[in-house]
CSV table of C-alpha atoms and ligand atoms in Angstrom, one decimal:
chain,number,residue,atom,x,y,z
A,1,MET,CA,19.6,7.8,0.8
A,2,ALA,CA,18.7,4.4,2.0
A,3,ASN,CA,15.3,3.4,3.2
A,4,THR,CA,16.9,2.6,6.6
A,5,ASP,CA,17.0,6.4,7.1
A,6,LEU,CA,13.2,6.4,7.4
A,7,GLU,CA,11.5,5.5,10.6
A,8,ASN,CA,9.2,2.9,9.2
A,9,PRO,CA,9.2,0.6,6.2
A,10,ILE,CA,7.1,1.8,3.2
A,11,LEU,CA,4.1,-0.3,2.6
A,12,MET,CA,1.8,-0.4,-0.4
A,13,ILE,CA,-1.1,0.0,2.0
A,14,ASP,CA,-1.1,0.0,5.8
A,15,LEU,CA,-4.2,-1.6,7.1
A,16,PRO,CA,-3.1,-2.2,10.7
A,17,GLN,CA,-2.2,1.5,10.9
A,18,GLN,CA,-5.7,2.5,9.7
A,19,TYR,CA,-7.2,0.1,12.3
A,20,LEU,CA,-5.1,1.5,15.1
A,21,GLN,CA,-6.2,5.1,14.3
A,22,GLN,CA,-9.8,4.1,14.8
A,23,GLN,CA,-9.3,1.2,17.2
A,24,THR,CA,-11.5,2.3,20.1
A,25,GLU,CA,-14.5,3.0,17.9
A,26,ILE,CA,-14.0,-0.2,15.8
A,27,ASP,CA,-13.6,-2.4,18.8
A,28,GLN,CA,-16.7,-1.0,20.3
A,29,ALA,CA,-18.7,-1.5,17.1
A,30,ILE,CA,-17.5,-5.2,16.8
A,31,ALA,CA,-18.2,-5.9,20.5
A,32,GLN,CA,-21.8,-4.6,20.1
A,33,VAL,CA,-22.4,-7.1,17.3
A,34,LEU,CA,-20.8,-10.0,19.2
A,35,GLN,CA,-22.8,-9.2,22.3
A,36,LYS,CA,-26.1,-9.1,20.3
A,37,GLY,CA,-25.3,-12.0,18.0
A,38,ASN,CA,-27.2,-10.5,15.1
A,39,PHE,CA,-24.6,-11.6,12.6
A,40,ILE,CA,-27.0,-11.7,9.6
A,41,ASN,CA,-29.2,-8.7,8.6
A,42,GLY,CA,-28.5,-6.9,11.8
A,43,GLN,CA,-29.7,-3.3,12.2
A,44,GLN,CA,-26.1,-2.1,11.4
A,45,VAL,CA,-26.6,-3.2,7.8
A,46,THR,CA,-29.6,-1.0,7.3
A,47,GLN,CA,-28.0,1.9,9.2
A,48,PHE,CA,-24.8,1.7,7.2
A,49,GLU,CA,-26.8,1.5,3.9
A,50,GLN,CA,-28.6,4.7,4.9
A,51,GLN,CA,-25.4,6.4,6.0
A,52,LEU,CA,-23.7,5.6,2.8
A,53,ALA,CA,-26.7,6.7,0.8
A,54,ASN,CA,-26.6,10.1,2.7
A,55,HIS,CA,-22.9,10.4,2.1
A,56,LEU,CA,-23.3,9.7,-1.6
A,57,GLN,CA,-26.5,11.7,-2.0
A,58,ILE,CA,-28.3,8.7,-3.6
A,59,ASN,CA,-31.6,7.2,-2.8
A,60,HIS,CA,-30.8,3.6,-2.4
A,61,VAL,CA,-27.8,1.6,-1.3
A,62,ILE,CA,-28.1,-2.2,-1.1
A,63,GLY,CA,-25.3,-4.1,0.7
A,64,CYS,CA,-24.1,-7.4,-0.7
A,65,ALA,CA,-21.3,-9.8,-0.2
A,66,ASN,CA,-18.6,-8.3,-2.4
A,67,GLY,CA,-18.0,-6.1,-5.4
A,68,THR,CA,-18.2,-8.9,-7.9
A,69,ASP,CA,-21.6,-10.0,-6.6
A,70,ALA,CA,-22.7,-6.4,-6.9
A,71,LEU,CA,-21.9,-6.5,-10.6
A,72,GLN,CA,-23.6,-9.8,-11.0
A,73,LEU,CA,-26.7,-8.5,-9.1
A,74,ALA,CA,-26.8,-5.4,-11.3
A,75,LEU,CA,-26.9,-7.6,-14.5
A,76,MET,CA,-29.5,-9.9,-13.0
A,77,THR,CA,-31.6,-6.9,-11.9
A,78,LEU,CA,-31.6,-5.8,-15.5
A,79,GLY,CA,-32.5,-9.3,-16.7
A,80,ILE,CA,-29.4,-9.8,-18.7
A,81,GLY,CA,-28.6,-13.3,-19.8
A,82,TYR,CA,-28.3,-15.6,-22.8
A,83,GLY,CA,-28.2,-13.9,-26.2
A,84,ASP,CA,-27.4,-10.5,-24.7
A,85,GLU,CA,-24.2,-8.5,-25.3
A,86,VAL,CA,-22.6,-6.4,-22.7
A,87,ILE,CA,-19.9,-3.9,-23.6
A,88,ILE,CA,-17.0,-3.9,-21.2
A,89,PRO,CA,-13.5,-2.3,-21.3
A,90,ALA,CA,-10.5,-4.5,-22.4
A,91,PHE,CA,-8.5,-3.2,-19.5
A,92,ALA,CA,-10.2,-3.6,-16.1
A,93,TYR,CA,-10.4,-5.9,-13.2
A,94,VAL,CA,-11.6,-9.4,-14.1
A,95,SER,CA,-15.0,-9.2,-12.4
A,96,VAL,CA,-16.8,-7.4,-15.2
A,97,ALA,CA,-15.9,-10.1,-17.7
A,98,GLU,CA,-16.6,-12.9,-15.2
A,99,VAL,CA,-20.1,-12.0,-14.3
A,100,VAL,CA,-21.2,-11.4,-17.9
A,101,VAL,CA,-20.0,-14.9,-18.9
A,102,LEU,CA,-21.4,-16.5,-15.8
A,103,LEU,CA,-24.9,-15.2,-16.7
A,104,GLY,CA,-24.6,-16.7,-20.2
A,105,ALA,CA,-24.4,-13.3,-21.8
A,106,THR,CA,-21.6,-12.3,-24.2
A,107,PRO,CA,-18.9,-9.8,-23.2
A,108,VAL,CA,-17.9,-7.4,-26.0
A,109,PHE,CA,-14.5,-5.9,-25.3
A,110,VAL,CA,-13.7,-2.4,-26.2
A,111,ASP,CA,-10.3,-0.7,-26.0
A,112,ILE,CA,-9.6,2.1,-23.5
A,113,GLU,CA,-8.3,5.6,-24.1
A,114,ASN,CA,-4.9,6.8,-23.1
A,115,ASP,CA,-5.6,9.5,-20.5
A,116,TYR,CA,-7.8,8.0,-17.8
A,117,PHE,CA,-7.7,4.2,-18.5
A,118,PHE,CA,-11.4,4.6,-19.4
A,119,ILE,CA,-13.3,2.7,-22.1
A,120,ASP,CA,-13.0,4.6,-25.4
A,121,VAL,CA,-16.4,6.0,-26.1
A,122,LYS,CA,-15.9,6.4,-29.9
A,123,LYS,CA,-15.1,2.7,-30.0
A,124,VAL,CA,-18.1,1.8,-27.8
A,125,LYS,CA,-20.3,3.4,-30.5
A,126,LYS,CA,-18.9,1.0,-33.1
A,127,ALA,CA,-19.4,-2.0,-30.9
A,128,ILE,CA,-23.1,-1.5,-30.4
A,129,THR,CA,-25.3,-4.1,-32.1
A,130,PRO,CA,-29.0,-4.9,-31.9
A,131,LYS,CA,-28.1,-7.5,-29.2
A,132,THR,CA,-26.3,-4.9,-26.9
A,133,LYS,CA,-28.2,-4.5,-23.7
A,134,ALA,CA,-25.8,-2.8,-21.4
A,135,ILE,CA,-22.4,-1.0,-21.0
A,136,ILE,CA,-20.3,-1.4,-17.9
A,137,ALA,CA,-18.1,1.7,-17.2
A,138,VAL,CA,-15.1,1.0,-14.9
A,139,HIS,CA,-13.7,3.9,-13.0
A,140,LEU,CA,-10.1,2.9,-12.5
A,141,PHE,CA,-7.7,4.1,-9.9
A,142,GLY,CA,-10.0,6.7,-8.3
A,143,GLN,CA,-11.4,8.8,-11.1
A,144,THR,CA,-13.3,8.5,-14.4
A,145,GLY,CA,-12.9,9.5,-18.0
A,146,ASN,CA,-15.5,10.4,-20.6
A,147,LEU,CA,-18.5,9.1,-18.6
A,148,ALA,CA,-20.6,12.0,-20.0
A,149,GLY,CA,-20.1,10.7,-23.6
A,150,LEU,CA,-21.0,7.1,-22.4
A,151,ILE,CA,-24.2,8.4,-20.8
A,152,ASP,CA,-25.2,10.1,-24.1
A,153,LEU,CA,-24.5,6.9,-26.0
A,154,ALA,CA,-26.5,4.8,-23.6
A,155,VAL,CA,-29.5,7.2,-23.8
A,156,GLU,CA,-29.3,7.4,-27.7
A,157,ASN,CA,-29.2,3.6,-28.0
A,158,ASP,CA,-31.6,2.8,-25.1
A,159,LEU,CA,-28.9,0.8,-23.3
A,160,PHE,CA,-28.4,0.2,-19.6
A,161,LEU,CA,-25.4,1.8,-18.0
A,162,ILE,CA,-23.7,0.1,-15.0
A,163,GLU,CA,-20.9,1.8,-13.1
A,164,ASP,CA,-18.1,-0.3,-11.6
A,165,ASN,CA,-17.1,2.1,-8.9
A,166,ALA,CA,-15.1,-0.3,-6.8
A,167,GLN,CA,-12.0,1.9,-7.1
A,168,ALA,CA,-13.5,5.4,-7.1
A,169,LEU,CA,-15.9,5.5,-4.1
A,170,GLY,CA,-16.0,9.1,-2.9
A,171,ALA,CA,-15.1,10.6,-6.3
A,172,SER,CA,-17.5,12.9,-8.1
A,173,LEU,CA,-18.1,14.1,-11.6
A,174,SER,CA,-19.6,17.3,-13.0
A,175,ILE,CA,-21.6,17.1,-16.2
A,176,ASN,CA,-23.2,20.3,-17.6
A,177,GLY,CA,-23.0,22.0,-14.2
A,178,GLU,CA,-24.5,19.0,-12.3
A,179,THR,CA,-22.2,17.2,-9.8
A,180,LYS,CA,-22.9,13.7,-8.6
A,181,TYR,CA,-20.8,11.1,-6.9
A,182,LEU,CA,-19.5,8.3,-9.2
A,183,GLY,CA,-21.8,5.3,-9.0
A,184,ASN,CA,-24.9,7.5,-9.2
A,185,TRP,CA,-24.8,8.4,-12.9
A,186,GLY,CA,-25.7,5.0,-14.3
A,187,HIS,CA,-28.9,2.9,-13.8
A,188,LEU,CA,-27.0,1.0,-11.2
A,189,GLY,CA,-23.6,1.6,-9.5
A,190,CYS,CA,-21.5,-1.1,-7.9
A,191,THR,CA,-18.8,-1.0,-5.3
A,192,SER,CA,-16.5,-3.2,-3.2
A,193,PHE,CA,-15.5,-2.9,0.4
A,194,PHE,CA,-12.5,-5.2,0.0
A,195,PRO,CA,-10.0,-4.2,2.7
A,196,THR,CA,-7.7,-2.2,0.4
A,197,LYS,CA,-10.5,-0.2,-1.3
A,198,ASN,CA,-11.2,3.5,-0.5
A,199,LEU,CA,-13.8,2.3,2.0
A,200,GLY,CA,-12.6,-1.1,3.2
A,201,CYS,CA,-14.0,-3.5,5.7
A,202,PHE,CA,-12.2,-6.4,7.4
A,203,GLY,CA,-13.1,-9.1,4.9
A,204,ASP,CA,-15.4,-9.1,1.9
A,205,GLY,CA,-18.2,-6.7,1.3
A,206,GLY,CA,-19.9,-4.8,-1.5
A,207,ALA,CA,-22.9,-2.6,-2.4
A,208,LEU,CA,-25.1,-1.4,-5.2
A,209,PHE,CA,-26.4,2.1,-5.7
A,210,THR,CA,-29.5,3.2,-7.6
A,211,SER,CA,-32.0,6.0,-7.7
A,212,ILE,CA,-34.7,3.8,-9.3
A,213,PRO,CA,-37.0,2.2,-6.6
A,214,ASP,CA,-38.0,-0.7,-8.8
A,215,PHE,CA,-34.3,-1.7,-9.2
A,216,GLU,CA,-33.8,-1.4,-5.5
A,217,ASN,CA,-36.6,-3.8,-4.8
A,218,LYS,CA,-35.5,-6.3,-7.4
A,219,THR,CA,-31.9,-6.2,-6.4
A,220,ARG,CA,-32.8,-6.8,-2.8
A,221,MET,CA,-35.0,-9.7,-3.8
A,222,ILE,CA,-32.3,-11.3,-6.0
A,223,ALA,CA,-29.6,-10.8,-3.4
A,224,SER,CA,-31.9,-12.7,-1.0
A,225,HIS,CA,-32.7,-15.9,-2.9
A,226,GLY,CA,-35.4,-14.1,-5.0
A,227,GLN,CA,-37.7,-13.7,-2.0
A,228,LEU,CA,-39.6,-10.8,-0.6
A,229,VAL,CA,-41.5,-13.1,1.9
A,230,LYS,CA,-39.4,-15.7,3.6
A,231,TYR,CA,-39.4,-19.1,1.9
A,232,GLN,CA,-41.4,-17.7,-1.0
A,233,HIS,CA,-39.1,-17.4,-4.1
A,234,ASP,CA,-40.5,-15.3,-6.9
A,235,LEU,CA,-37.3,-14.9,-8.8
A,236,VAL,CA,-34.1,-17.0,-9.2
A,237,GLY,CA,-31.7,-15.3,-6.8
A,238,ILE,CA,-28.4,-15.8,-5.1
A,239,ASN,CA,-27.3,-15.4,-1.5
A,240,SER,CA,-25.3,-12.2,-1.2
A,241,ARG,CA,-25.3,-10.3,2.0
A,242,LEU,CA,-23.2,-7.7,3.7
A,243,ASP,CA,-22.4,-9.2,7.2
A,244,THR,CA,-23.5,-7.2,10.2
A,245,LEU,CA,-19.9,-7.2,11.5
A,246,GLN,CA,-18.6,-5.7,8.3
A,247,ALA,CA,-21.4,-3.1,8.2
A,248,ALA,CA,-20.6,-2.1,11.8
A,249,ILE,CA,-17.0,-1.7,10.9
A,250,LEU,CA,-17.9,0.3,7.8
A,251,GLN,CA,-20.1,2.6,9.8
A,252,VAL,CA,-16.9,3.7,11.6
A,253,ARG,CA,-14.7,3.7,8.5
A,254,LEU,CA,-17.2,5.9,6.6
A,255,LYS,CA,-16.6,8.7,9.0
A,256,TYR,CA,-13.0,8.8,7.9
A,257,LEU,CA,-13.6,8.5,4.1
A,258,ASN,CA,-13.2,12.2,3.4
A,259,ALA,CA,-10.1,12.6,5.6
A,260,GLN,CA,-8.5,9.6,3.8
A,261,LYS,CA,-9.4,11.1,0.4
A,262,GLU,CA,-7.8,14.4,1.4
A,263,ALA,CA,-4.6,12.7,2.7
A,264,LYS,CA,-4.3,10.8,-0.6
A,265,GLU,CA,-5.0,14.0,-2.7
A,266,ALA,CA,-2.0,15.6,-0.9
A,267,ILE,CA,0.2,12.7,-1.8
A,268,TYR,CA,-1.0,12.8,-5.4
A,269,GLN,CA,0.0,16.5,-5.5
A,270,GLN,CA,3.4,15.7,-3.9
A,271,TYR,CA,4.1,13.0,-6.4
A,272,CYS,CA,3.0,15.1,-9.4
A,273,GLU,CA,5.2,18.1,-8.3
A,274,GLY,CA,8.2,15.9,-7.5
A,275,LEU,CA,8.0,13.8,-10.6
A,276,LYS,CA,6.9,16.3,-13.2
A,277,LYS,CA,10.3,16.7,-14.8
A,278,VAL,CA,11.0,12.9,-15.0
A,279,HIS,CA,10.7,12.3,-18.7
A,280,PHE,CA,10.7,8.5,-18.7
A,281,ILE,CA,7.3,8.3,-17.0
A,282,ILE,CA,3.8,9.5,-17.7
A,283,LEU,CA,2.0,10.8,-14.6
A,284,PRO,CA,-1.7,10.1,-13.9
A,285,LYS,CA,-3.6,12.9,-15.5
A,286,GLN,CA,-6.5,14.4,-13.6
A,287,ASN,CA,-9.8,14.6,-15.4
A,288,PRO,CA,-10.8,18.3,-15.0
A,289,ASN,CA,-14.5,17.5,-14.6
A,290,CYS,CA,-13.8,14.9,-11.9
A,291,GLN,CA,-13.0,15.4,-8.2
A,292,PRO,CA,-11.0,12.2,-7.7
A,293,ALA,CA,-10.8,9.9,-4.7
A,294,TRP,CA,-7.4,8.4,-5.5
A,295,HIS,CA,-7.3,4.6,-5.1
A,296,GLN,CA,-3.9,4.2,-6.8
A,297,PHE,CA,-1.2,6.5,-8.1
A,298,THR,CA,-0.5,4.8,-11.4
A,299,ILE,CA,2.3,6.0,-13.6
A,300,GLN,CA,3.2,4.7,-17.0
A,301,VAL,CA,6.8,3.8,-17.6
A,302,LYS,CA,8.1,4.5,-21.1
A,303,ASN,CA,10.4,2.3,-23.3
A,304,GLN,CA,9.6,-1.1,-21.8
A,305,ASN,CA,11.3,-0.1,-18.6
A,306,ARG,CA,8.4,-0.8,-16.2
A,307,ASP,CA,9.7,-4.1,-14.9
A,308,LYS,CA,13.2,-2.7,-14.5
A,309,LEU,CA,12.0,0.3,-12.5
A,310,LYS,CA,9.8,-2.0,-10.4
A,311,ALA,CA,12.8,-4.2,-9.6
A,312,TYR,CA,15.0,-1.1,-8.9
A,313,LEU,CA,12.5,0.3,-6.5
A,314,ALA,CA,12.1,-3.1,-4.8
A,315,LYS,CA,15.8,-3.0,-4.1
A,316,LYS,CA,15.3,0.3,-2.3
A,317,GLU,CA,12.5,-1.3,-0.3
A,318,ILE,CA,9.8,0.5,-2.2
A,319,PRO,CA,6.8,-1.7,-2.9
A,320,THR,CA,4.9,-1.2,-6.2
A,321,MET,CA,2.1,-3.1,-7.9
A,322,VAL,CA,1.0,-3.7,-11.5
A,323,TYR,CA,-2.7,-3.3,-12.0
A,324,TYR,CA,-3.1,-5.1,-14.5
A,325,HIS,CA,-0.5,-6.9,-16.5
A,326,ILE,CA,-2.8,-8.7,-18.9
A,327,PRO,CA,-5.7,-7.1,-20.7
A,328,LEU,CA,-9.0,-9.0,-20.3
A,329,PRO,CA,-9.3,-10.3,-23.9
A,330,ALA,CA,-5.8,-11.6,-23.7
A,331,GLN,CA,-6.6,-13.7,-20.6
A,332,LEU,CA,-6.8,-17.4,-21.3
A,333,ALA,CA,-10.3,-17.6,-19.8
A,334,TYR,CA,-11.7,-14.8,-22.0
A,335,LYS,CA,-9.7,-15.2,-25.2
A,336,LEU,CA,-12.6,-16.9,-26.9
A,337,TYR,CA,-14.7,-13.8,-26.5
A,338,ASN,CA,-12.4,-12.0,-28.9
A,339,PRO,CA,-13.1,-14.3,-31.9
A,340,LYS,CA,-12.0,-11.8,-34.5
A,341,GLN,CA,-8.7,-11.3,-32.7
A,342,VAL,CA,-9.2,-7.6,-32.4
A,343,ASN,CA,-6.0,-5.8,-31.3
A,344,PHE,CA,-6.6,-3.8,-28.2
A,345,ALA,CA,-3.5,-1.7,-28.7
A,346,ILE,CA,-4.0,0.8,-25.9
A,347,ALA,CA,-5.1,-1.8,-23.4
A,348,GLN,CA,-2.0,-3.9,-24.2
A,349,GLN,CA,0.4,-0.9,-24.1
A,350,THR,CA,-1.2,0.1,-20.8
A,351,ALA,CA,-0.8,-3.4,-19.4
A,352,ASN,CA,2.9,-3.3,-20.4
A,353,SER,CA,3.6,0.1,-18.8
A,354,VAL,CA,1.5,0.7,-15.7
A,355,LEU,CA,3.1,0.8,-12.3
A,356,SER,CA,1.2,1.8,-9.1
A,357,LEU,CA,3.1,3.6,-6.3
A,358,PRO,CA,2.1,3.5,-2.7
A,359,ILE,CA,-0.6,6.0,-1.8
A,360,HIS,CA,-2.3,5.9,1.6
A,361,SER,CA,-2.9,8.0,4.6
A,362,GLY,CA,-0.1,6.3,6.6
A,363,LEU,CA,2.7,7.5,4.2
A,364,THR,CA,4.8,10.4,5.5
A,365,HIS,CA,6.0,13.4,3.5
A,366,LYS,CA,9.5,12.1,3.9
A,367,GLN,CA,8.6,8.6,2.6
A,368,VAL,CA,7.0,10.1,-0.5
A,369,ASN,CA,10.1,12.3,-1.1
A,370,TYR,CA,12.2,9.2,-0.8
A,371,ILE,CA,10.1,7.4,-3.4
A,372,ILE,CA,10.3,10.4,-5.7
A,373,ALA,CA,14.1,10.7,-5.2
A,374,SER,CA,14.5,6.9,-5.9
A,375,ILE,CA,12.6,7.2,-9.2
A,376,LYS,CA,14.8,10.1,-10.2
A,377,ASP,CA,17.9,8.0,-9.3
A,378,PHE,CA,16.7,5.3,-11.7
A,379,GLU,CA,17.6,7.6,-14.6
A,380,ASN,CA,21.3,7.6,-13.6
A,381,GLU,CA,21.5,3.8,-13.5
B,1,PLP,C1,-12.0,-4.8,-6.4
B,1,PLP,C2,-12.7,-4.7,-7.7
B,1,PLP,C3,-13.8,-5.4,-8.0
B,1,PLP,C4,-14.3,-6.6,-7.2
B,1,PLP,O1,-14.5,-6.4,-5.9
B,1,PLP,P1,-14.6,-7.7,-4.9
B,1,PLP,O2,-15.2,-7.1,-3.7
B,1,PLP,O3,-13.1,-8.1,-4.7
B,1,PLP,O4,-15.4,-8.8,-5.5
B,1,PLP,C5,-14.5,-5.2,-9.2
B,1,PLP,N1,-14.1,-4.2,-10.0
B,1,PLP,C6,-13.0,-3.4,-9.7
B,1,PLP,C7,-12.6,-2.3,-10.7
B,1,PLP,C8,-12.3,-3.7,-8.6
B,1,PLP,O5,-11.2,-2.9,-8.3
C-alpha cells in the first residue's frame, strides 16, 4: 500500500486543520481583541487564567510568555540562585537546564527510568546534598512516572518540587485515592502553549500553576518587572506576559482540550493494538495511576535500528520525530555540569532509540493503519 492511496498526506501535527475546525470562534475572538486594541493585559488574559484554573481544579493560574519563562519564574519565585543545586532529569527538553544555569544555580543531572522516561527517584535520593533546593519533575510525552515517590522525597528533605507540565497538560494522576491534574502536585507547575502542545496558541505562551497564594503574588510580581504598583519595583523581575491575542485564542482552544485528548487516546489504543506483536519496538507503556493526555506516541526501536526505521517510514511519506537525540548532560552547553562524567546510561539508550509517531486529532483510522502496516513491513526489509 502506498501513501497515495490515502486522501491526505500524513502530518506530524496538523495545525491548519485544528484552526479550520474552530475557525468561526477563533476569528471572532481575534477580531474582538483587534477592535479593542487591548493587546497587553486585556481582560481575556484574566478570563483565560480563571477558565484554565477551573479546568485544572487549581486555585491560581498565572499566564506568562512561554514555557521556559514559566520554569524561570518558578525558580525565581522560590528564590533559587547562586550556590543552590537543582535536581533535573538527564533526559528532557533543554529548558530545565537552561533556566537553572541562567539563574546562577547548579543543575544536578539524574538519570531517568525505563518505563515512563521519568527521573529515577532512587537516583534522585542519592543526588540530594545540603545545597539541594529543588527538584524539577518533567512529565514527558503526556503522562508521568513515579511522581508520588518524588513528592515523598521532596517532603522528607524539605525541598521544593516544580513540575514541568509542558507536555502533559490535561493528564491527571492518582496518589492514595486522590486524583489531581499534573502540574498541581508540586509547589509550582509550569506549562507551555507552544502551538504544537496539548493546548497550543498561535505563537508563544505559557503559564504557571500554584495553590499557594504567596507564590501566586510573587510570581505575578516577578513576571511584571518585580512591581505590584506601576513603576515601583520591589523585586528584580522580568517581562513575561501572555498576550491578549493568545489568551483569546486559548479561551477557544481550551473548550476542545478534552475532545482532543480523547481523539489522541483512541489513536494511542489503535497503535498499541496494531503494534503489540512487533518485537523490534517497545511501545509506550501507560502508567496505571495516570490518566494520560498524550502529547507524543513515542516508541523505542531496538538494536540500533531507530534511524533506519525513521528513514524507511520517511520513504513511505510517514513523518516521525526524535525527541530527543542527545541527553542534556551530553550537550556541549551543559557538559561542564557533569564534572564527574557520570554515565547516564538510560538517558543515552533512550536518546538512541526513541521515535515519535504522528498522533493528533486530524489523523484518520486509515492513516494510522497505514503507519502500523508500514512499521510491520520494515521487518521484512
Ligand atoms: C515545550 C517545552 C518546554 C518549553 O516551552 P516553550 O514555550 O517552548 O518555552 C519546556 N519543557 C518541556 C518538556 C517542553 O516540551
